[in-house]
Tab-separated table of C-alpha atoms in Angstrom:
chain	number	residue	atom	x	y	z
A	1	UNK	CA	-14.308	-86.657	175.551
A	2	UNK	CA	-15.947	-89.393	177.800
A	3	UNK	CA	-16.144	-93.251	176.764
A	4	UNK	CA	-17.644	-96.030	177.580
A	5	UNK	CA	-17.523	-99.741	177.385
A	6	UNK	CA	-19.529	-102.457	178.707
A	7	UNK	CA	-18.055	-105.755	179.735
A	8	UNK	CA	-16.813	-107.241	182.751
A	9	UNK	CA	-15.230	-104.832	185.123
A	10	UNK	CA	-11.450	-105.244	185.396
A	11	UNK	CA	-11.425	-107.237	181.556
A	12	UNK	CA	-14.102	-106.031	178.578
A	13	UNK	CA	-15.148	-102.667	180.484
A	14	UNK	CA	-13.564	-99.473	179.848
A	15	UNK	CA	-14.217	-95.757	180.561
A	16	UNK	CA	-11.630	-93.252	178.920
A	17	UNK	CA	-11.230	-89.489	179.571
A	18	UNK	CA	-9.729	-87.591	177.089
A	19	UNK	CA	-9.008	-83.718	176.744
A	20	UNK	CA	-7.469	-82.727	173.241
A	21	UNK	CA	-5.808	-79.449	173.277
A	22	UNK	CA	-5.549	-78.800	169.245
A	23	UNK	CA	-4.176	-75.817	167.843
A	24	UNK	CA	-4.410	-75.365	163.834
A	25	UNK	CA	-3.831	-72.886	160.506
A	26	UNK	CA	-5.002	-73.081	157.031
A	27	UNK	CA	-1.574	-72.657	154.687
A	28	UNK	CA	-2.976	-71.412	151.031
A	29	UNK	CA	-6.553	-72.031	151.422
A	30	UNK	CA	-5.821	-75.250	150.797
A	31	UNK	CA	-3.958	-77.382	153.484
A	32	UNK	CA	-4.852	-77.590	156.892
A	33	UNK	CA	-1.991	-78.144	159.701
A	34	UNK	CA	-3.178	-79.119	162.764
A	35	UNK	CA	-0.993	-80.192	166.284
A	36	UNK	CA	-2.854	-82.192	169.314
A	37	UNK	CA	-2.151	-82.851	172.144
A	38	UNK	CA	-3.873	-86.076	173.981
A	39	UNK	CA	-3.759	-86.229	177.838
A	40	UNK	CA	-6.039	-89.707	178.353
A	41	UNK	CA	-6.970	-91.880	181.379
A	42	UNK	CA	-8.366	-95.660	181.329
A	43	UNK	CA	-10.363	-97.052	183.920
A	44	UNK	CA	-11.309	-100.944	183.265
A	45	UNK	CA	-12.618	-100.969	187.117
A	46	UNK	CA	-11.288	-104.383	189.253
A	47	UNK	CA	-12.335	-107.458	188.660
A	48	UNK	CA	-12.513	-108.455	192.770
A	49	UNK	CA	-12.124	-111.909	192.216
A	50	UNK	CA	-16.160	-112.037	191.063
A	51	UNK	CA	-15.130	-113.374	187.717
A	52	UNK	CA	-14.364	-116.257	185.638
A	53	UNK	CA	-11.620	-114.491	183.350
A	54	UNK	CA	-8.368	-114.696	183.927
A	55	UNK	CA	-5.558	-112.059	183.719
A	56	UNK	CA	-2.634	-113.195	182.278
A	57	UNK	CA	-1.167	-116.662	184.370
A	58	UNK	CA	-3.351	-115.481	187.307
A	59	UNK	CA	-6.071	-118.062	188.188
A	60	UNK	CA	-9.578	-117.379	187.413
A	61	UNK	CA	-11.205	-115.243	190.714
A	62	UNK	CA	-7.980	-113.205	191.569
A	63	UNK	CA	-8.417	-109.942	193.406
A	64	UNK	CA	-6.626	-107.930	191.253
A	65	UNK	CA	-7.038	-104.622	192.055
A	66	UNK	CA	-7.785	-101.316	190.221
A	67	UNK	CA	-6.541	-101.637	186.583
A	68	UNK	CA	-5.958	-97.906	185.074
A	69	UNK	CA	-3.647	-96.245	183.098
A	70	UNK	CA	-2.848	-92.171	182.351
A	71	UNK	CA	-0.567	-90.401	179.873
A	72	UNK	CA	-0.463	-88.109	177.128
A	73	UNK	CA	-0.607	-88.894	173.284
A	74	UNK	CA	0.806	-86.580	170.442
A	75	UNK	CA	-0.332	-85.737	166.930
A	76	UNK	CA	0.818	-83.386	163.819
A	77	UNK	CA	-2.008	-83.357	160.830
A	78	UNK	CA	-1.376	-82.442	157.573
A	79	UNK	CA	-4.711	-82.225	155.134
A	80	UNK	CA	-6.317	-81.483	152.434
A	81	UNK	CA	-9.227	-82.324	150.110
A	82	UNK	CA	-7.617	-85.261	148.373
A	83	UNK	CA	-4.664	-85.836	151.069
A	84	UNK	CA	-4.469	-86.513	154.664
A	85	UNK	CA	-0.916	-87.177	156.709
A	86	UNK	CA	-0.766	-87.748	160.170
A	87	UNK	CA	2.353	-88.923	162.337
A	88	UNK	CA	1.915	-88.856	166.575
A	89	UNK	CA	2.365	-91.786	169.445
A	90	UNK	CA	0.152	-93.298	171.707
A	91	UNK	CA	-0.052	-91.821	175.104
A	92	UNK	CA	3.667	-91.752	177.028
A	93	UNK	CA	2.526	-93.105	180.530
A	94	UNK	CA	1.025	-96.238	178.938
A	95	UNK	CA	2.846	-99.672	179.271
A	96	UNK	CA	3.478	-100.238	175.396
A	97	UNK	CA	3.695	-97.380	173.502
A	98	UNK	CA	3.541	-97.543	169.940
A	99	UNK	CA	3.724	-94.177	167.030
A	100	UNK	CA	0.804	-94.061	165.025
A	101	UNK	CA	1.103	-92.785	161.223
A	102	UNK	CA	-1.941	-91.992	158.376
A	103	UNK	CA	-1.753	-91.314	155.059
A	104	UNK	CA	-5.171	-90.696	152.924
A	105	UNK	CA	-4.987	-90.142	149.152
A	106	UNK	CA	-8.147	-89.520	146.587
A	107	UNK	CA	-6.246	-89.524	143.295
A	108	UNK	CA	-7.501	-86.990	140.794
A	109	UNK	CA	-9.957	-85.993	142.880
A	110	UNK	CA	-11.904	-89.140	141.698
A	111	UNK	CA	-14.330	-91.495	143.537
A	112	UNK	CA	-11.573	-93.551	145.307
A	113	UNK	CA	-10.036	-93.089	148.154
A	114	UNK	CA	-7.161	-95.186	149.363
A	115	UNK	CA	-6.205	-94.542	153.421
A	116	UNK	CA	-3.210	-96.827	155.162
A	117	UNK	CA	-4.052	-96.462	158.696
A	118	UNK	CA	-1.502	-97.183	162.164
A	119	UNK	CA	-3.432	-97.269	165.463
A	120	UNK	CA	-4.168	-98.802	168.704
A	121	UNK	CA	-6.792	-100.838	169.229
A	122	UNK	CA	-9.333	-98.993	171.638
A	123	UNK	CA	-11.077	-101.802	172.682
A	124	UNK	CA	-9.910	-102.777	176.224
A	125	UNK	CA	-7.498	-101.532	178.679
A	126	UNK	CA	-5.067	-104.678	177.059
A	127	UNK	CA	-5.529	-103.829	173.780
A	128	UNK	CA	-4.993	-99.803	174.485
A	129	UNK	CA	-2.621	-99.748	177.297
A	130	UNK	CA	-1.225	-102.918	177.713
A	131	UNK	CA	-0.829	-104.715	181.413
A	132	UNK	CA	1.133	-106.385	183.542
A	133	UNK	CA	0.483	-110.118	184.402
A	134	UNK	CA	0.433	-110.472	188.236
A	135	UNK	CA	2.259	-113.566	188.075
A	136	UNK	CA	5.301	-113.574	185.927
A	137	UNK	CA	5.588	-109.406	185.102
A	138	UNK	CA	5.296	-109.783	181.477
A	139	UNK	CA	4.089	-106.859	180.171
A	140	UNK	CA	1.077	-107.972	176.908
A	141	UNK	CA	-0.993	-106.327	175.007
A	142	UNK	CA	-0.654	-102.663	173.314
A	143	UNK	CA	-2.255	-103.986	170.242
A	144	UNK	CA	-1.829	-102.258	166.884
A	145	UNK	CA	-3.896	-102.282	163.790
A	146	UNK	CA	-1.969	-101.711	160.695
A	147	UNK	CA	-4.754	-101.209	158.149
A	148	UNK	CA	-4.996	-100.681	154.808
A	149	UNK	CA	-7.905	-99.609	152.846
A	150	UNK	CA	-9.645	-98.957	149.298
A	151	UNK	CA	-13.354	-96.941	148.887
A	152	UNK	CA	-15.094	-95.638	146.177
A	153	UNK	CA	-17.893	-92.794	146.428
A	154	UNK	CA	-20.500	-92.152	143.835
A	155	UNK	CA	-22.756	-89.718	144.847
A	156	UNK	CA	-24.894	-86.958	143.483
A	157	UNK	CA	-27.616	-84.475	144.947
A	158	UNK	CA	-30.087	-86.667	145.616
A	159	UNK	CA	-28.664	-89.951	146.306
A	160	UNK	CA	-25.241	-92.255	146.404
A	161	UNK	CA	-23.660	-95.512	146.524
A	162	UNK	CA	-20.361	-96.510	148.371
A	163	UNK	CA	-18.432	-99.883	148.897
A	164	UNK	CA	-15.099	-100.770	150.415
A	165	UNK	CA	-12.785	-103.476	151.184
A	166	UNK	CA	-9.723	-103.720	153.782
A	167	UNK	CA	-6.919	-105.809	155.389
A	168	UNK	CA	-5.273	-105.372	158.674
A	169	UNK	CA	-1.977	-106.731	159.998
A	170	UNK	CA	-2.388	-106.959	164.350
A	171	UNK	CA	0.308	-107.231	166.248
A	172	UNK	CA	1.317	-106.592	170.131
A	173	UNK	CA	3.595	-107.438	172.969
A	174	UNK	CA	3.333	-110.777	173.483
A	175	UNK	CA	0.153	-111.023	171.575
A	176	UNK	CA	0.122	-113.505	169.140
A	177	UNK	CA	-0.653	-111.945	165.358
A	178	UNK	CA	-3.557	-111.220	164.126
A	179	UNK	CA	-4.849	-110.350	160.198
A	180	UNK	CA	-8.247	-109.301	159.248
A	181	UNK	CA	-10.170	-108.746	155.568
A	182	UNK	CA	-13.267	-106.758	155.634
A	183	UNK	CA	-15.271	-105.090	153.394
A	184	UNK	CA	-18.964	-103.508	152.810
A	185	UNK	CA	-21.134	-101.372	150.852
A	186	UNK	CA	-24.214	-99.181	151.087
A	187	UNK	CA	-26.114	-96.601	149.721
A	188	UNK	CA	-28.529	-93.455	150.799
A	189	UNK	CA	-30.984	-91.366	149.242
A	190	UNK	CA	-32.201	-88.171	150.196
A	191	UNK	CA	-35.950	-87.565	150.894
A	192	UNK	CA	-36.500	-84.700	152.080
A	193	UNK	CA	-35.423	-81.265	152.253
A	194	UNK	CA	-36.598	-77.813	153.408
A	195	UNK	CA	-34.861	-74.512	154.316
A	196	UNK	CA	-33.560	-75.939	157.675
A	197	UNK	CA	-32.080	-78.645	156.834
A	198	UNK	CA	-32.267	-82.355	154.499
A	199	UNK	CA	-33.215	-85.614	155.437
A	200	UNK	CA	-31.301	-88.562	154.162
A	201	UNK	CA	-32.413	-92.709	154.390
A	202	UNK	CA	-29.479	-95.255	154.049
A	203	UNK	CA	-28.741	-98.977	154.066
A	204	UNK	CA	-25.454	-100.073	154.815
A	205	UNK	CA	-24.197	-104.245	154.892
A	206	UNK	CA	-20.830	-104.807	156.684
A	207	UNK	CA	-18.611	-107.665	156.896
A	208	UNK	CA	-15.076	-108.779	158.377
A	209	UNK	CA	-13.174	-111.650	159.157
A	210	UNK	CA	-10.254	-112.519	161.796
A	211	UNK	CA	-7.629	-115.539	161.608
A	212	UNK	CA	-7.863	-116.446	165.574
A	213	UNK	CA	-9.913	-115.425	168.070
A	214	UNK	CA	-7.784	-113.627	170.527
A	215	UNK	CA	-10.664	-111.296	173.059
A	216	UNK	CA	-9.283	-112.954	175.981
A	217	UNK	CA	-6.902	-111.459	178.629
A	218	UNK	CA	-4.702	-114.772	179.119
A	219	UNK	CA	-0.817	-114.407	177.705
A	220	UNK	CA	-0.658	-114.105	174.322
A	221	UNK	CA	-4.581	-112.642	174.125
A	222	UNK	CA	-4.729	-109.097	172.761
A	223	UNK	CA	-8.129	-108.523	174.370
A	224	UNK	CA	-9.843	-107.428	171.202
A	225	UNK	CA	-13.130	-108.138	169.570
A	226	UNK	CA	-11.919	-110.714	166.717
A	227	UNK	CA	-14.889	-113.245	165.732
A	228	UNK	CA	-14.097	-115.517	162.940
A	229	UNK	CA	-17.533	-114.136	160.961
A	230	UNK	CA	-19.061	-111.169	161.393
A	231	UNK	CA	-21.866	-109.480	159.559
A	232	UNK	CA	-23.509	-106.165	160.215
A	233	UNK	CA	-26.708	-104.721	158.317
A	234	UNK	CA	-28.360	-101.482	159.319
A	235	UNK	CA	-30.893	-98.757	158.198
A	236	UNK	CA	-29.675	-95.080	159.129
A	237	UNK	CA	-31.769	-92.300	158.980
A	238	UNK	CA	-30.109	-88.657	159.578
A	239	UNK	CA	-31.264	-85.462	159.345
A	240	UNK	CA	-28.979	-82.739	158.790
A	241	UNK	CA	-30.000	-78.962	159.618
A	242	UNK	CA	-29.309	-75.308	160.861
A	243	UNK	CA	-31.125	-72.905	163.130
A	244	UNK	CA	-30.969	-69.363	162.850
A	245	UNK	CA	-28.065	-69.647	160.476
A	246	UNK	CA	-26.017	-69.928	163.614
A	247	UNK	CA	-26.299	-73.880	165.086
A	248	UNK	CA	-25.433	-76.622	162.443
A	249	UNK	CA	-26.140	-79.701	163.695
A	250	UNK	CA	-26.984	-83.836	162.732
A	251	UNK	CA	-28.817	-86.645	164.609
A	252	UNK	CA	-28.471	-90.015	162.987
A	253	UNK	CA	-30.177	-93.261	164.275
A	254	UNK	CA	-30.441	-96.817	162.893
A	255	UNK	CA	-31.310	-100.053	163.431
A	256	UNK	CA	-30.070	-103.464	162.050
A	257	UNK	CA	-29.281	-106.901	163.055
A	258	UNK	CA	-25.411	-108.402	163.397
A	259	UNK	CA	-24.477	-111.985	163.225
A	260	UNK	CA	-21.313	-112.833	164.947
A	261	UNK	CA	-19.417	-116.606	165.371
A	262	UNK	CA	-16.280	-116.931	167.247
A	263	UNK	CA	-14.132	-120.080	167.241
A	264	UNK	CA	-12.685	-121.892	170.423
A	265	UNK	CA	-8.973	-119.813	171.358
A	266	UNK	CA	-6.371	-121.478	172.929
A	267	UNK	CA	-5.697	-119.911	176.731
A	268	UNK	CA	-1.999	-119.392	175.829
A	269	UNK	CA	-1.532	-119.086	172.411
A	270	UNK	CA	2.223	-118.201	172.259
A	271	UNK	CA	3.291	-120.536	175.074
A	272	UNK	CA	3.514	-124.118	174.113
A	273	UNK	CA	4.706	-125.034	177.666
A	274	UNK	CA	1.927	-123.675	179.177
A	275	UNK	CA	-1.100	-124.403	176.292
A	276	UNK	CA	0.242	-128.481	175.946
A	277	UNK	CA	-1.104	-130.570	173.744
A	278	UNK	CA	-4.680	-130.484	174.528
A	279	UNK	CA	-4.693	-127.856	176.744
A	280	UNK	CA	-7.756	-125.512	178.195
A	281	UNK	CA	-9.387	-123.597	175.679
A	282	UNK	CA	-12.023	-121.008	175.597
A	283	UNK	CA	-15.222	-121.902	174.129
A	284	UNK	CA	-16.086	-120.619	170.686
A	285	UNK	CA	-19.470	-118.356	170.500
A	286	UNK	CA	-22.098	-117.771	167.728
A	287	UNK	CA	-25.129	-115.232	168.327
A	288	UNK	CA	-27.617	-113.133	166.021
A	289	UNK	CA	-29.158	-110.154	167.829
A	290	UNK	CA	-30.261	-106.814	167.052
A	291	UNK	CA	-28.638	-103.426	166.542
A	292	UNK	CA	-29.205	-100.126	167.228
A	293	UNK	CA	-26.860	-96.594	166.973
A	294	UNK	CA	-27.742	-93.151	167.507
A	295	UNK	CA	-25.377	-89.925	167.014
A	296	UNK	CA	-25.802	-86.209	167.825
A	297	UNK	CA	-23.361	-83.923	166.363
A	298	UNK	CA	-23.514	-79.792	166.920
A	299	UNK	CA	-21.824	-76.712	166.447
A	300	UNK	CA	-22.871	-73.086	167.572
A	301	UNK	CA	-21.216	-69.849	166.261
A	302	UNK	CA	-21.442	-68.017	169.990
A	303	UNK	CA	-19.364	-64.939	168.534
A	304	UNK	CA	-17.612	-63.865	165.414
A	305	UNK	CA	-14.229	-66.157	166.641
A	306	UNK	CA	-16.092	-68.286	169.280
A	307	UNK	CA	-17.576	-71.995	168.020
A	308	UNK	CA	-19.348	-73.965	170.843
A	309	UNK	CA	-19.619	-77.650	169.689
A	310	UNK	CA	-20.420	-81.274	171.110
A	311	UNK	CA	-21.796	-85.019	170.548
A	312	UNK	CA	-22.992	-88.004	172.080
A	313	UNK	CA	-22.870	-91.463	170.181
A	314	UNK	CA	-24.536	-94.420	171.616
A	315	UNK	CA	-24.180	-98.176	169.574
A	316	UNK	CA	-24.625	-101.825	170.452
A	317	UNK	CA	-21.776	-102.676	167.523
A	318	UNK	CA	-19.731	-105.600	167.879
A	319	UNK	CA	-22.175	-107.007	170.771
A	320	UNK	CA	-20.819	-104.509	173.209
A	321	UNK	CA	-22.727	-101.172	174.250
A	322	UNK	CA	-20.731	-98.428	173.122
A	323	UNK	CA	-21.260	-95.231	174.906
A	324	UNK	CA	-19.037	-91.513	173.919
A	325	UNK	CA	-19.744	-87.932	174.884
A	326	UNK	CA	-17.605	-84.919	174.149
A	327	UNK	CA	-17.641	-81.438	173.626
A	328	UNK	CA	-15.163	-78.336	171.932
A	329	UNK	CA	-14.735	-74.777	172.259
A	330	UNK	CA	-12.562	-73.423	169.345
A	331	UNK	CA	-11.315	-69.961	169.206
A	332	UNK	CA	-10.733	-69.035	165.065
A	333	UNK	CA	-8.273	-65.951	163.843
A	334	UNK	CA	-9.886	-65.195	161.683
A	335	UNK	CA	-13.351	-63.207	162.110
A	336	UNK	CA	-16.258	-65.091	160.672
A	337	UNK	CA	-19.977	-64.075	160.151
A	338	UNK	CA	-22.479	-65.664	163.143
A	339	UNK	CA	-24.945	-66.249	159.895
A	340	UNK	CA	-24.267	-68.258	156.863
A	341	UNK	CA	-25.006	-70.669	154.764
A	342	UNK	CA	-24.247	-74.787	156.378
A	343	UNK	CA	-22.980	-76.139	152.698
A	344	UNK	CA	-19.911	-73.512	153.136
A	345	UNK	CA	-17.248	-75.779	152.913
A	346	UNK	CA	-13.899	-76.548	155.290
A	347	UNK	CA	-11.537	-78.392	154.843
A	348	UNK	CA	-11.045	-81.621	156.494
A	349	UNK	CA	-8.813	-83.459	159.000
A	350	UNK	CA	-6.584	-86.066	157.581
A	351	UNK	CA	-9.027	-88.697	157.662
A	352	UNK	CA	-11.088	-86.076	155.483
A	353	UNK	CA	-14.075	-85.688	158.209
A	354	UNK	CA	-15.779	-82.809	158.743
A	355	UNK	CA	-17.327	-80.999	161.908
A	356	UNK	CA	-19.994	-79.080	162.419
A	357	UNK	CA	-19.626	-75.475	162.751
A	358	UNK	CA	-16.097	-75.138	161.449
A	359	UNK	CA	-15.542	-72.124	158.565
């Protein structure tokens, strides 16, 4: 898997290179046990002194040099229909690392799901990885989202209605913490379908809320994208098909507009001695633009054991552009026809996802 960030070189970019090696079993036609392993490496390029952020006490235009990080992250899955466990750690070679933990449940097999959710923050190399501040050696950042969430799902053969609400608990090494609410709704219909496939319309209205601003890379900053308002509306249209029986595949695109309203952040928000009284402080930002995503997702049954697979997501969300390409090749036991029908059901991962082309 390839990602992308854009941003300032050595601060907001970041390109990651991931290879999961997963290896899973279906216990009772009903659970699925799955073990991955993560080896990852972050580039957020160097900032050569062309910039006006600062890294940690360093002054604004320090050469700072190439700013990466490598290692490899661990996770055991444990899912079902209605349940979803998963327990791993962030990558080992990183300068904070954290363990991650999941749990999903859909009581009753009803319309509600409720999902508690450990995990980095992906954002930046500081918010991933953590760093080291070329002045003093304090090591910042590592940022983890503790989230906890409630959604309900109404939906039917022809159309459906969701909405959702969550709180997260952020905290880091040396980062001061962080809480967010959140919460949304939406709704598709379908309009169309044929033998190859369905086409779907949706409109979806997101919101979420941070106590401080901390995006910055300055002690006590977790550099993570946390405005004080932000609102996202969008129109998705997806269509959903197979070819020959053999390639499943889905292409989504939308468009929308986002609102977004940051408040001024202390440089040094942990560090009296170094903030003072009316110390420097980064100016606050509001902006309204517009907003665009598009997703391919595919999966081709090469031979009777043999699944080829890949996507490509591409997203202007949260102001930066968002860029992620990846691709699979699973080997199953278990023999399964090249031809059959794409509403066969699998069973999910712990988050209770599907992907294309699985049995």
């Amino acid at each position: 898997m390839l990602r992308s960030r854009s941003g300032r070189d050595g601060f907001e970019t970041l390109s990651e290179q991931q290879l999961n090696f997963e290896t899973s079993t279906v216990i009772g036609d009903k659970f699925r046990l799955a073990a991955i392993a993560r080896p990852t490496f972050l580039d957020a390029g160097d900032a050569s002194g062309n910039t006006s952020l600062r890294l940690g006490l360093a002054p604004s235009g320090s050469d700072l040099g190439a700013n990466t990080a490598s290692g490899v992250g661990a996770e055991v899955q444990l899912s079902s229909e209605n349940f979803g466990l998963k327990v791993g750690t962030t990558p080992d070679g990183f300068l904070v690392q954290n363990a991650t933990l999941g749990l999903r449940l859909r009581p009753a097999n009803g319309p509600f799901t409720v999902m508690f959710n450990r995990d980095v923050v992906h954002d930046t190399l500081l918010s991933y990885a953590g760093v080291k501040d070329p002045i003093s050696g304090q090591i910042f950042g590592g940022v983890m989202s503790n989230a906890l969430s409630l959604q309900g799902d109404w939906a039917g053969a022809e159309s459906g209605v969701y909405a959702r609400a969550g709180y997260q608990h952020l905290t880091g090494d040396h980062v001061q913490t962080n809480r967010r609410i959140d919460g949304g709704g939406g709704a598709w219909w379908r309009v169309l379908k044929t033998s190859d496939g369905t086409l779907t319309l949706g409109a979806n209205l997101f919101g979420m809320k941070y106590d401080k601003n901390l995006r910055y890379f300055t002690l006590g900053h977790g550099g993570y994208f946390s405005p004080q308002r932000y609102v996202l509306f969008n129109i998705p249209v997806t269509w959903q098909g197979t070819y020959n029986g053999r390639f499943d595949y889905s292409i989504t695109g939308g468009l929308g507009l986002q609102h977004i309203m940051e408040d001024d952040a202390p440089y040094f928000p942990l560090d009296a001695s170094l903030q003072g009284r009316k110390g420097p402080v980064y100016t606050g930002v509001t902006q309204t633009g517009e907003h665009f995503s598009l997703r391919m997702d595919g999966g081709y049954r090469i031979a009777p054991h043999w699944t080829l697979g890949g996507f490509l997501d591409i997203n202007n969300t949260r102001s930066y552009t968002n860029q992620s390409a990846g691709f699979y090749l699973r080997y199953i036991f278990r023999e399964q026809p090249l031809v059959r029908d794409m509403s066969i059901p699998s069973l999910p991962d712990w988050t209770g996802g599907r992907q294309l082309g699985l049995p």
